[in-house]
Structures are given as C-alpha cells and as structure tokens.
mmCIF file of C-alpha atoms and ligand atoms in Angstrom:
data_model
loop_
_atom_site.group_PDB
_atom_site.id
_atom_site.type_symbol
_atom_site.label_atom_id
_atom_site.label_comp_id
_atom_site.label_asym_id
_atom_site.label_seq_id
_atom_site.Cartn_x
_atom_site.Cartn_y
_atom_site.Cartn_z
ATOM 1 C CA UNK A 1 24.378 1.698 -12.426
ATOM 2 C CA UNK A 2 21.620 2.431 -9.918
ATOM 3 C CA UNK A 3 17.812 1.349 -10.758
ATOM 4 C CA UNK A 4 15.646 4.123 -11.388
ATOM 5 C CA UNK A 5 12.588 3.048 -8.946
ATOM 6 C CA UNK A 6 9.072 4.885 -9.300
ATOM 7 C CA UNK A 7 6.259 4.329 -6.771
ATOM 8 C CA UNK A 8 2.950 5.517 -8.163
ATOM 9 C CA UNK A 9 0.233 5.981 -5.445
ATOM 10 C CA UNK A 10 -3.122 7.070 -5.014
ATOM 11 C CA UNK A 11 -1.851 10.527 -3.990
ATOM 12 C CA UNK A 12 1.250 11.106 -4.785
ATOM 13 C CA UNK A 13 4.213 9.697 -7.170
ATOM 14 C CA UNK A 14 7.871 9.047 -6.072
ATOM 15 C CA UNK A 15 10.700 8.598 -8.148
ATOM 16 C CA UNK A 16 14.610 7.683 -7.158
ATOM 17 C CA UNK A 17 17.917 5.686 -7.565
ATOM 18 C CA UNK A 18 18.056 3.104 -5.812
ATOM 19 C CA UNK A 19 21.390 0.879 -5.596
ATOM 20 C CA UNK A 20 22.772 -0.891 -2.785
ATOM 21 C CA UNK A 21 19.513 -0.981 -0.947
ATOM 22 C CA UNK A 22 19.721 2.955 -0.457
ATOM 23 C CA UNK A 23 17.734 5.421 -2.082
ATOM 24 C CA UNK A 24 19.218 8.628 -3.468
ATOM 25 C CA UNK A 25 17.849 11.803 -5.427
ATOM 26 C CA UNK A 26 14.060 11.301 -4.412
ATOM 27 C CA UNK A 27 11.737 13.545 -5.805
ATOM 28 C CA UNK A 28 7.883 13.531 -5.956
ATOM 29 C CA UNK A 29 4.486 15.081 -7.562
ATOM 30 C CA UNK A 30 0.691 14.789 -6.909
ATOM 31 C CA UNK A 31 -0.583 11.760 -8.903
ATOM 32 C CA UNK A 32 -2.681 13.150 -11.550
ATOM 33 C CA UNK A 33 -6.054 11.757 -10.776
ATOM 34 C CA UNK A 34 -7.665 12.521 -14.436
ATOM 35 C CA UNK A 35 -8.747 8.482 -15.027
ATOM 36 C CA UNK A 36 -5.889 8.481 -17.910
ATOM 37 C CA UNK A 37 -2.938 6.575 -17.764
ATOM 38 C CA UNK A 38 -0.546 8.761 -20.151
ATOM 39 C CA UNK A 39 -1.036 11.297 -17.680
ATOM 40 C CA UNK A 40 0.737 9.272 -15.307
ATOM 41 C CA UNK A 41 3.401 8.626 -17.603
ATOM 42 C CA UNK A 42 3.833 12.503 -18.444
ATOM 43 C CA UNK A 43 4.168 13.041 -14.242
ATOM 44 C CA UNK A 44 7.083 10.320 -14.896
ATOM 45 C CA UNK A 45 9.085 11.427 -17.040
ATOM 46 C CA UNK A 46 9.189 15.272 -15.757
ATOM 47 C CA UNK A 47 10.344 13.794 -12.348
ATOM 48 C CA UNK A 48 12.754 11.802 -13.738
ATOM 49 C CA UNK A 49 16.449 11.819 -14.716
ATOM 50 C CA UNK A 50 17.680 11.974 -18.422
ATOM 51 C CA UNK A 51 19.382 8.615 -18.206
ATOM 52 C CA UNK A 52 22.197 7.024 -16.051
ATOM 53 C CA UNK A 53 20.704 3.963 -14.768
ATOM 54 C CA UNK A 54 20.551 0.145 -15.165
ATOM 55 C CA UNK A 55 17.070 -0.682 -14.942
ATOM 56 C CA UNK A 56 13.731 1.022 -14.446
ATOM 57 C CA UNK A 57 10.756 -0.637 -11.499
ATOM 58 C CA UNK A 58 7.639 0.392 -10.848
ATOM 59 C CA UNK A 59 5.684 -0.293 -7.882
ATOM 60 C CA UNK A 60 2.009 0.918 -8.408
ATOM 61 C CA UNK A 61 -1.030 1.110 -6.476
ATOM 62 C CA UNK A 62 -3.240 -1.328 -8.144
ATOM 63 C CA UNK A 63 -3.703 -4.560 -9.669
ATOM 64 C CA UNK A 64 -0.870 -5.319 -12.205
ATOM 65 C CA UNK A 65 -1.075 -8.324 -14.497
ATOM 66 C CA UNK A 66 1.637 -8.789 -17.312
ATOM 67 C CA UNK A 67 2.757 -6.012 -17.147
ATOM 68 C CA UNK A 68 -1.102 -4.015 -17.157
ATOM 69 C CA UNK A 69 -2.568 -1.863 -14.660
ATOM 70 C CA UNK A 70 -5.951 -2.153 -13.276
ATOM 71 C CA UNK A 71 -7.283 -0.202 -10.489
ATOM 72 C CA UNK A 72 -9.579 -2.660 -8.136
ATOM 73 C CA UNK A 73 -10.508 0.321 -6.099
ATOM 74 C CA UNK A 74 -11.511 3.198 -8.851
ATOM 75 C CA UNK A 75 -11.551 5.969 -5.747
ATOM 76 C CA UNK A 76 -8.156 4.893 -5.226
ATOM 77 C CA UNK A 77 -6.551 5.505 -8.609
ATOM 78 C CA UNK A 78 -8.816 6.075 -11.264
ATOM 79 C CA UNK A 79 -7.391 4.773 -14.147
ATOM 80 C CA UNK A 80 -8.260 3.321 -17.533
ATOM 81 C CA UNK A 81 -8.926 -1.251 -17.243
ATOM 82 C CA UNK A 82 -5.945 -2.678 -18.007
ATOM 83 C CA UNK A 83 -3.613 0.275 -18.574
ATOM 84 C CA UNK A 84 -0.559 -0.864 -20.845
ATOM 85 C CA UNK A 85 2.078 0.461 -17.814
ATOM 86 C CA UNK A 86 4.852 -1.712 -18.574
ATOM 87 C CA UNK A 87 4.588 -0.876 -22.453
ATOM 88 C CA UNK A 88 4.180 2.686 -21.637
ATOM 89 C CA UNK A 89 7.503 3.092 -19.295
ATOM 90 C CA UNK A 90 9.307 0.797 -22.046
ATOM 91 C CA UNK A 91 8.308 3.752 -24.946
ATOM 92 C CA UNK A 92 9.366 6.785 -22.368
ATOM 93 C CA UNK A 93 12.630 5.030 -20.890
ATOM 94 C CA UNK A 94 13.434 2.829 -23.782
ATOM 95 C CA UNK A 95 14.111 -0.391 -21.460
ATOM 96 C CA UNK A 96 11.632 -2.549 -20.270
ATOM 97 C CA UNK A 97 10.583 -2.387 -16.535
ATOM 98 C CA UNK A 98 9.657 -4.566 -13.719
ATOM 99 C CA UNK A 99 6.226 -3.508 -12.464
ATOM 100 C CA UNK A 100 5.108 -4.452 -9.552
ATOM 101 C CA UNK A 101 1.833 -3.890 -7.094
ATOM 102 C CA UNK A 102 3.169 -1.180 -4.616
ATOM 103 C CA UNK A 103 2.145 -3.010 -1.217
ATOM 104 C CA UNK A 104 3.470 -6.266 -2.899
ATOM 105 C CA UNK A 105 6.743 -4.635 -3.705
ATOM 106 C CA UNK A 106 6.903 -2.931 0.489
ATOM 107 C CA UNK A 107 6.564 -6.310 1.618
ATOM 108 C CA UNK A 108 9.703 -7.827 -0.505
ATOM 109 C CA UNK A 109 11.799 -4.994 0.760
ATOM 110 C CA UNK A 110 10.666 -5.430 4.528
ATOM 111 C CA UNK A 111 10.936 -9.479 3.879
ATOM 112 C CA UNK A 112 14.113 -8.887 2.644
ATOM 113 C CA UNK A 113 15.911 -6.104 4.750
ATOM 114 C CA UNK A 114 13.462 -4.484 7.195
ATOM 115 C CA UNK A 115 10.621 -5.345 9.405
ATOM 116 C CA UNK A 116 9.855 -9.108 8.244
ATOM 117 C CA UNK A 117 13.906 -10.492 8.041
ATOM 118 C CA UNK A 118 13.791 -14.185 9.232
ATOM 119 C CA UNK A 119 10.110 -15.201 9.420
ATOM 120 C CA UNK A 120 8.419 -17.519 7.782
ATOM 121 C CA UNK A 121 5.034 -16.016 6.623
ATOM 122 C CA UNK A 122 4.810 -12.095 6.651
ATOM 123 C CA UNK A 123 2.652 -9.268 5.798
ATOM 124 C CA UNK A 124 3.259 -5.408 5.143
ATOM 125 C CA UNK A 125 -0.381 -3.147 5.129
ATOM 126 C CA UNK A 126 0.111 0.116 3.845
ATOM 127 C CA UNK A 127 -2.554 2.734 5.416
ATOM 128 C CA UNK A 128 -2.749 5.243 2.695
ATOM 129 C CA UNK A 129 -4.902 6.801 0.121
ATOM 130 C CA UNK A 130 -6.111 2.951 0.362
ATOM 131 C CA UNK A 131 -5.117 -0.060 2.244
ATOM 132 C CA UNK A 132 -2.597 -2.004 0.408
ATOM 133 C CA UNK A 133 -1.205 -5.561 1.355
ATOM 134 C CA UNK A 134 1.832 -7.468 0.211
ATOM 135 C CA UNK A 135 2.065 -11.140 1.283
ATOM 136 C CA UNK A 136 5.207 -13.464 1.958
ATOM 137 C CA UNK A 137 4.277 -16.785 2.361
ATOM 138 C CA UNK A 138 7.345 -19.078 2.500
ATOM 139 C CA UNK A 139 9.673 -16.811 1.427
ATOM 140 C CA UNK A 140 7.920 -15.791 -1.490
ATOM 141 C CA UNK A 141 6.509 -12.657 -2.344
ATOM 142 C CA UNK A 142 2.799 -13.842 -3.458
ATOM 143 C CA UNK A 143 1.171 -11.969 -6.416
ATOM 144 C CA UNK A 144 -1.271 -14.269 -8.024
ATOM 145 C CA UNK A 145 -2.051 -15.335 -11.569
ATOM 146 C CA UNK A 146 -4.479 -12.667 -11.887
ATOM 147 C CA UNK A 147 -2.072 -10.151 -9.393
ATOM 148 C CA UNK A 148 -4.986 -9.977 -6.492
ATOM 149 C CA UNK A 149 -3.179 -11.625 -3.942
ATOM 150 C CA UNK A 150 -2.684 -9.953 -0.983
ATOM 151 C CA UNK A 151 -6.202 -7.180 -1.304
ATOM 152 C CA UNK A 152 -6.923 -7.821 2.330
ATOM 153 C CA UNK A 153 -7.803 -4.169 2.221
ATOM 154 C CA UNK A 154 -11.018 -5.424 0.057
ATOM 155 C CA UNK A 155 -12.249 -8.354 2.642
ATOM 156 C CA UNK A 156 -15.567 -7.131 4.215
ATOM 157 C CA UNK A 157 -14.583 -5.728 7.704
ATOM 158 C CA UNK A 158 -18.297 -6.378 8.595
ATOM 159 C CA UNK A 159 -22.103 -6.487 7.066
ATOM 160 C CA UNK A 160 -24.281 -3.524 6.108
ATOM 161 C CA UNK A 161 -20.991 -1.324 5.317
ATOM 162 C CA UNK A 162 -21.232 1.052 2.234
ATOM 163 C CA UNK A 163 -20.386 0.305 -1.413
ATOM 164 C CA UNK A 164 -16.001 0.093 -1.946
ATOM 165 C CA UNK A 165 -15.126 1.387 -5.067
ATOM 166 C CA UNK A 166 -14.277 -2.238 -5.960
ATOM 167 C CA UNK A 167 -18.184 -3.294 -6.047
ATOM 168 C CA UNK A 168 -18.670 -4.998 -2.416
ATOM 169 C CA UNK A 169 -19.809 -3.453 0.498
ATOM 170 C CA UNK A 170 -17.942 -3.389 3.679
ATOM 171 C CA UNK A 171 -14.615 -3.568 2.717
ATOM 172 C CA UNK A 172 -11.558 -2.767 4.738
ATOM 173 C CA UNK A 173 -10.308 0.066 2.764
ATOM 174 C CA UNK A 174 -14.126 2.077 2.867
ATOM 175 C CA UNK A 175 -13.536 2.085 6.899
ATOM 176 C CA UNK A 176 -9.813 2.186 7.506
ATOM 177 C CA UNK A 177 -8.144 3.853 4.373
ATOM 178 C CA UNK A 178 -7.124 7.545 4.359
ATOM 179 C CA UNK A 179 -9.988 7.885 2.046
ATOM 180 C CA UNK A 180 -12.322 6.721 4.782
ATOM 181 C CA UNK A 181 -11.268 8.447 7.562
ATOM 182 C CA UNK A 182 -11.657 12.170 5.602
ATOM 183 C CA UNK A 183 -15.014 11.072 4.415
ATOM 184 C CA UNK A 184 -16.005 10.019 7.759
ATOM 185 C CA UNK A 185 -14.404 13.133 9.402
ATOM 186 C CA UNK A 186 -16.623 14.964 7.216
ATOM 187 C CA UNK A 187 -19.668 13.373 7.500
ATOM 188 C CA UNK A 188 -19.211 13.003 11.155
ATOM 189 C CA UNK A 189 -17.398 16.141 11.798
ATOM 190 C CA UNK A 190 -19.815 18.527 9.677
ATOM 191 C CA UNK A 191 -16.733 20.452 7.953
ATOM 192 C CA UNK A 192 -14.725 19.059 4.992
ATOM 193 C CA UNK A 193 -11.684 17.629 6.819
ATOM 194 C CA UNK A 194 -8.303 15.322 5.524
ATOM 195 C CA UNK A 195 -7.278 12.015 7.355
ATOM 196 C CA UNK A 196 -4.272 14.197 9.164
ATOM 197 C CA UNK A 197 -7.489 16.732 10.603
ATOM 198 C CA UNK A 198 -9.374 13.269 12.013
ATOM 199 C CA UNK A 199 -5.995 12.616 13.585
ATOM 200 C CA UNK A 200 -5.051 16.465 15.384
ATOM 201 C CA UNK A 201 -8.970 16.453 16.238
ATOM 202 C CA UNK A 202 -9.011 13.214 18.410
ATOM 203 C CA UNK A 203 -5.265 14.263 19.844
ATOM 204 C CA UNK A 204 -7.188 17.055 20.737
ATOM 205 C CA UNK A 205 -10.253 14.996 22.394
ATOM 206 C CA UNK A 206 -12.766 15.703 20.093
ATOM 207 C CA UNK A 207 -14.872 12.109 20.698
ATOM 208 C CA UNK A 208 -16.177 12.031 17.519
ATOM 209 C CA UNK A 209 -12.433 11.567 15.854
ATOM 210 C CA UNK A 210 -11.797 9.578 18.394
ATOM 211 C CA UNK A 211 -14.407 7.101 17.587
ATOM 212 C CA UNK A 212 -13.998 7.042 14.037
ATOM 213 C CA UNK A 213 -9.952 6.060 14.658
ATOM 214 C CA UNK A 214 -10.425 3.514 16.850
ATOM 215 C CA UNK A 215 -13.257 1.560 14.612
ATOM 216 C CA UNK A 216 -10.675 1.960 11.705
ATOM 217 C CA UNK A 217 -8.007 0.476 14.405
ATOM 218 C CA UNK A 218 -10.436 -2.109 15.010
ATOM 219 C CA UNK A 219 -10.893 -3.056 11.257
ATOM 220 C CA UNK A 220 -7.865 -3.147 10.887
ATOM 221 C CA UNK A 221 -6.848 -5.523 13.649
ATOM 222 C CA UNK A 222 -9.311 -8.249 13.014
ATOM 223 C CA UNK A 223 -8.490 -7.596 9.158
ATOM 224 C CA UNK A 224 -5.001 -9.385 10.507
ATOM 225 C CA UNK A 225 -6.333 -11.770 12.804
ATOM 226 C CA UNK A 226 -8.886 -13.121 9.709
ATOM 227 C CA UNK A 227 -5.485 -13.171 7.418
ATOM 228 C CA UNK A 228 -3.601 -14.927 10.482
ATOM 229 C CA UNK A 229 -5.963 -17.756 10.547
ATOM 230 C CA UNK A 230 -5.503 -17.713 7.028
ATOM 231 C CA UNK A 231 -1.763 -18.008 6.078
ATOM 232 C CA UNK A 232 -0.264 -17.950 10.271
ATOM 233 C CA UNK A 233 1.395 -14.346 9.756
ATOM 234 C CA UNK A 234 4.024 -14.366 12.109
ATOM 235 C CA UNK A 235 4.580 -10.386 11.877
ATOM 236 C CA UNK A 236 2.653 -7.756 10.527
ATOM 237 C CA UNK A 237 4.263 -4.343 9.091
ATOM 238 C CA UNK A 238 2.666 -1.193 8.882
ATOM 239 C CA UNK A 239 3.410 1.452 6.524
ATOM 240 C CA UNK A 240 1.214 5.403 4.582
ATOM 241 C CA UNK A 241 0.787 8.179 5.975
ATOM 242 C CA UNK A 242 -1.927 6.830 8.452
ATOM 243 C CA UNK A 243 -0.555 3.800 9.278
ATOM 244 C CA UNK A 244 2.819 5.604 10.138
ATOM 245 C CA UNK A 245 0.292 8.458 12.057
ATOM 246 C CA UNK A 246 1.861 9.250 15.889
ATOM 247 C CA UNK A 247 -0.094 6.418 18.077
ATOM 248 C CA UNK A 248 -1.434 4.872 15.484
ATOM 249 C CA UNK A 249 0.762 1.442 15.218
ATOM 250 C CA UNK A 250 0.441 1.260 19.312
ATOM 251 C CA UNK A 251 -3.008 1.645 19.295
ATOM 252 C CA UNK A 252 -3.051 -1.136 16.789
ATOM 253 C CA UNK A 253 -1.034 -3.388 19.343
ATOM 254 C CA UNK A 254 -3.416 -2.283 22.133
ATOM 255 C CA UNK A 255 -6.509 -3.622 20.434
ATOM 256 C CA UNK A 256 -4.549 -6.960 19.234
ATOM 257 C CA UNK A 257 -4.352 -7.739 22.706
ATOM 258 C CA UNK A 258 -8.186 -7.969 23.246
ATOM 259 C CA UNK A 259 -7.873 -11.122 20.442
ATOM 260 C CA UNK A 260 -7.750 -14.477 21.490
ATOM 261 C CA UNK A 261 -3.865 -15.217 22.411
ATOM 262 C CA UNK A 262 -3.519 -17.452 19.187
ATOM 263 C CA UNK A 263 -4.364 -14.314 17.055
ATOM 264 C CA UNK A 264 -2.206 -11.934 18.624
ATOM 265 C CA UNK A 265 1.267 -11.668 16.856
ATOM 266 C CA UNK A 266 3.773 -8.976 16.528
ATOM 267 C CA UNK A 267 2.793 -5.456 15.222
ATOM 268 C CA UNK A 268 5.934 -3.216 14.240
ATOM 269 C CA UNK A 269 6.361 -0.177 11.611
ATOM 270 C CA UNK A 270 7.822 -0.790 8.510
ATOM 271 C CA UNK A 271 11.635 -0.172 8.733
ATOM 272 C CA UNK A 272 12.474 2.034 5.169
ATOM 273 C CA UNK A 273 9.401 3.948 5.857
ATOM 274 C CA UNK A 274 7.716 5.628 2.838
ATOM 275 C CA UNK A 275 10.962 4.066 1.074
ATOM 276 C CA UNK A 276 9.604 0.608 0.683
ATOM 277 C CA UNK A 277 7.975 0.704 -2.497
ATOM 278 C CA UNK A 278 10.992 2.338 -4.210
ATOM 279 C CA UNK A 279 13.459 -0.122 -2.681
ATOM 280 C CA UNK A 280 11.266 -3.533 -3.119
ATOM 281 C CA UNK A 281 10.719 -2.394 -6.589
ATOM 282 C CA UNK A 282 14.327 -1.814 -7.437
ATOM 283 C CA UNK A 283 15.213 -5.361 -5.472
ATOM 284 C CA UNK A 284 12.762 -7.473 -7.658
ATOM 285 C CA UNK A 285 14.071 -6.041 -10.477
ATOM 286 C CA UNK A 286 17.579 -7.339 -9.950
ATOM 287 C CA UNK A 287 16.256 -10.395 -8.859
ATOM 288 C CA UNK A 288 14.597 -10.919 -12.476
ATOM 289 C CA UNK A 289 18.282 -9.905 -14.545
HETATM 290 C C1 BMX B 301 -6.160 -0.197 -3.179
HETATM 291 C C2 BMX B 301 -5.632 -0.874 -4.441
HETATM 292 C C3 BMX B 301 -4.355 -1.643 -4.094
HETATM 293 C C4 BMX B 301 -3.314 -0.768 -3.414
HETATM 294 C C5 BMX B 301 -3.930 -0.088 -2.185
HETATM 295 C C6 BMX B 301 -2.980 0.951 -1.558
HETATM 296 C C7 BMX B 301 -6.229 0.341 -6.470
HETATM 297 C C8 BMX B 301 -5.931 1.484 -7.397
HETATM 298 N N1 BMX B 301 -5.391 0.164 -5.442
HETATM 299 O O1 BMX B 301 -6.633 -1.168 -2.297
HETATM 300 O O2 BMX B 301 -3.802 -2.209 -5.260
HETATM 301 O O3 BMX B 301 -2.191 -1.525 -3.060
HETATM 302 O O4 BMX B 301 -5.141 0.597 -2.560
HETATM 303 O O5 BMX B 301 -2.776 1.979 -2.494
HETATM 304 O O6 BMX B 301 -7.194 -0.356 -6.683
HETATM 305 P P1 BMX B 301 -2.207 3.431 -2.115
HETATM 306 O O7 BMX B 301 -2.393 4.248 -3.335
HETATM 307 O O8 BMX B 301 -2.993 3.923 -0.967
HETATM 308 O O9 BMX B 301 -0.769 3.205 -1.771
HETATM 309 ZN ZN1 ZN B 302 -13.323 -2.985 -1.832
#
C-alpha cells in the first residue's frame, strides 16, 4: 500500500501517494492561515483519500518536536506553540504518522535519490513562503533534540536588518524569503506586489527589482558559504517557488563565484522539484517501520 504523504507549507498544502519513490494523485489547497491548528487538520482531511494506504507522513513547515508543531517564524505559519500535529493526524487517519520538518524531509529525499546522491555532507534550502533548510551531515538527516537544526534561514544575513518573526533581527528569511521579496517589492516598488511581480519586474529591467533580487541572491550565497565553513557542504540544493524562479539558481552560482575558492561548491536545483517534501516524508516513514 502506498504512503499517504502531506506537505503543509506556509502557503499552500499538498497531499499524495507516494510508493516506489513516485508520487501519484496530488492534490492541493491554500494553507489556512487563521493561527489554529485544527484548521489545518480540516484542509487535510477534505484533500485526502478515504483510506487505501499503509502509512500517513507529514512534512511541515516549522519546528516539530515529538511529534508537536511550533512555528519559529509566526509570519510563516501562524500557528498555535506546540500544536499536537502528530496526535491530531493519528485522531483524523486513525494511524499514527511520521512528522517531519518540511525542508528536513526535501533534503532526505534529495540525499537519498536526487540532487545530494553520494556526498558526504549536503544541504537542500527551500526559497518559499520562508527559507527552509534540511541538513545531511554524514549520511544523516540532522533534526536536533529540540528539531532546530538546519534554520539557516534564521542566521543574521547582516546587522541593523529588521525584526524576523522569530525575534532577531537580520535574519535570512526577512531578506531572501518569498515573504521578503513582496514586502520589499512593495515598499520599494510603491504598489502592493507578490514575489513572482519582483521577479517579471526586474526581467523587465525595472532596477529597483533588480536590486532587491540580487541582495536576496547575495544573502543567500554567503548564508551557504557561513554553513560551509560550518559543516563543509559539499552541494547545495535549491528548491520553492523562488528558489526554482527562471535565473534564479544561476544567478546564485554567479555570485558564489565572487567567494573565496574554498567557499565555492556546487549549486544545482533540487531534482523531484516541489515533490520533495511529499517523497522524503513518505521515505522516512518506511525507514521508521
Ligand atoms: C521558516 C520555518 C521553517 C521552514 C521554512 C520554510 C516556520 C513556520 N517555518 O523558516 O521551519 O522550514 O520557513 O517554510 O517557522 P515554507 O513554508 O516556506 O516551506
Ligand atoms: Zn528569524
């Protein structure tokens, strides 16, 4: 029987079977951003089938310990502290499931069968309604005791920035997220504008969008270089909507090569796409049977 696998992001949820490493029957909804976690639950279970598979995973934007889901970011996914997910899917599906942080989960998959097969130390960023990171170090995934391992997307991409939803100032994810770039393209732009309109604006030479994509390039970059001298990544993954953005992985690569040479490694998409979540999700769970 196939896993049912449900990735629950910022923006939107995803739900399909997953056996065999292949998805099938994917369906999604707008995550309902109302703070409460039922709500989530509710978006669940209309997406999903009546029954038919072996085991239910959940990879989720946010901080998951035992089984509880915290948001570290509050813009990101505004849910209750310490949200009872696992407990929650166990009542609507009546088995209980693997959860999972979403970027954490990407990474296993890419380790496993994608972008990061056969190194040593790898890391998958999803660019998305935040900026998530899963870490393999050794060939294993790396979650924590507490489940924080791997929030590159919360290390201060320089002084003076404004206030993350997570408390500091400066972070990553308030200069390079999805999130960012619309409020930047706002502010900057003087209309209300989405991450996609900062994008089609600086294809279309507007300066301004321009500038405002290659500073979040430029976060991003030495974001890896700072985790390189950290752990020695030997490839970095990119996944979300912005991070899979036309130009936006080369334009990464471009600015790596203005690091020193022992910073500079490989910079390639992430191979199952906006799949990863589902599919590293539905891997760890057989792993843990
Ligand atoms: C945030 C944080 C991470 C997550 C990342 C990407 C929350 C709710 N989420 O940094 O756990 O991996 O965003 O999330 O604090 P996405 O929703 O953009 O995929
Ligand atoms: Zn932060």
């Amino acid at each position: 029987l196939p896993v049912l696998a449900i990735d629950i992001g910022g923006s939107k949820i995803a739900i399909a079977e997953v056996s065999g490493g292949s998805v099938a029957n994917r369906r999604q909804a707008p995550t309902p951003r109302t703070g409460r976690g039922d709500d989530l639950i509710a978006a669940i279970a209309e997406l999903a089938p009546d029954g038919g598979f072996g085991a239910v995973a959940v990879a989720t934007t946010g901080i998951v310990r035992d089984g509880a889901l915290t948001a570290l970011n509050p813009q990101t996914l505004p849910i209750e502290d310490g949200y009872p997910l696992a407990s929650a899917i166990e009542r609507a599906f009546g088995t209980p499931p693997l959860v999972v942080n979403d970027a954490q989960a990407a990474a296993w998959a890419e380790f496993t069968l994608g972008a990061g097969k056969g190194v040593r130390n790898f890391a998958f960023f999803t660019v998305s309604t935040g900026i998530g990171c899963g870490l393999v170090v050794d060939g294993r995934l790396e979650s924590g005791a507490t489940g924080l391992a791997g929030h590159v997307g919360h290390t201060r991409s320089g002084p003076g920035g404004i206030l993350c939803g997570c408390g500091r100032h400066g972070c990553l994810e308030t200069v390079a997220s999805g999130t960012a770039l619309a409020r930047l393209g706002s502010e900057r732009l003087g209309r209300k504008v989405a991450a996609p309109d900062v994008f089609s604006a600086a294809t279309g030479g507007n300066s301004v969008a321009t500038k405002i994509i290659a500073s979040a390039v430029d976060a991003l970059v030495n974001g890896f270089a700072d985790l390189t001298a950290s752990v020695d990544v030997d490839c970095f993954a990119i996944g979300g909507g912005v991070g899979l953005a036309p130009g936006f992985i080369e334009a990464l690569r471009v600015r790596s090569l203005d690091l020193p040479r022992i910073f500079q490694r490989p910079i390639v998409a992430a191979q199952a796409g906006a799949d990863a979540g589902l599919l590293g999700a539905a891997m760890l769970a057989r792993l843990r049977r």
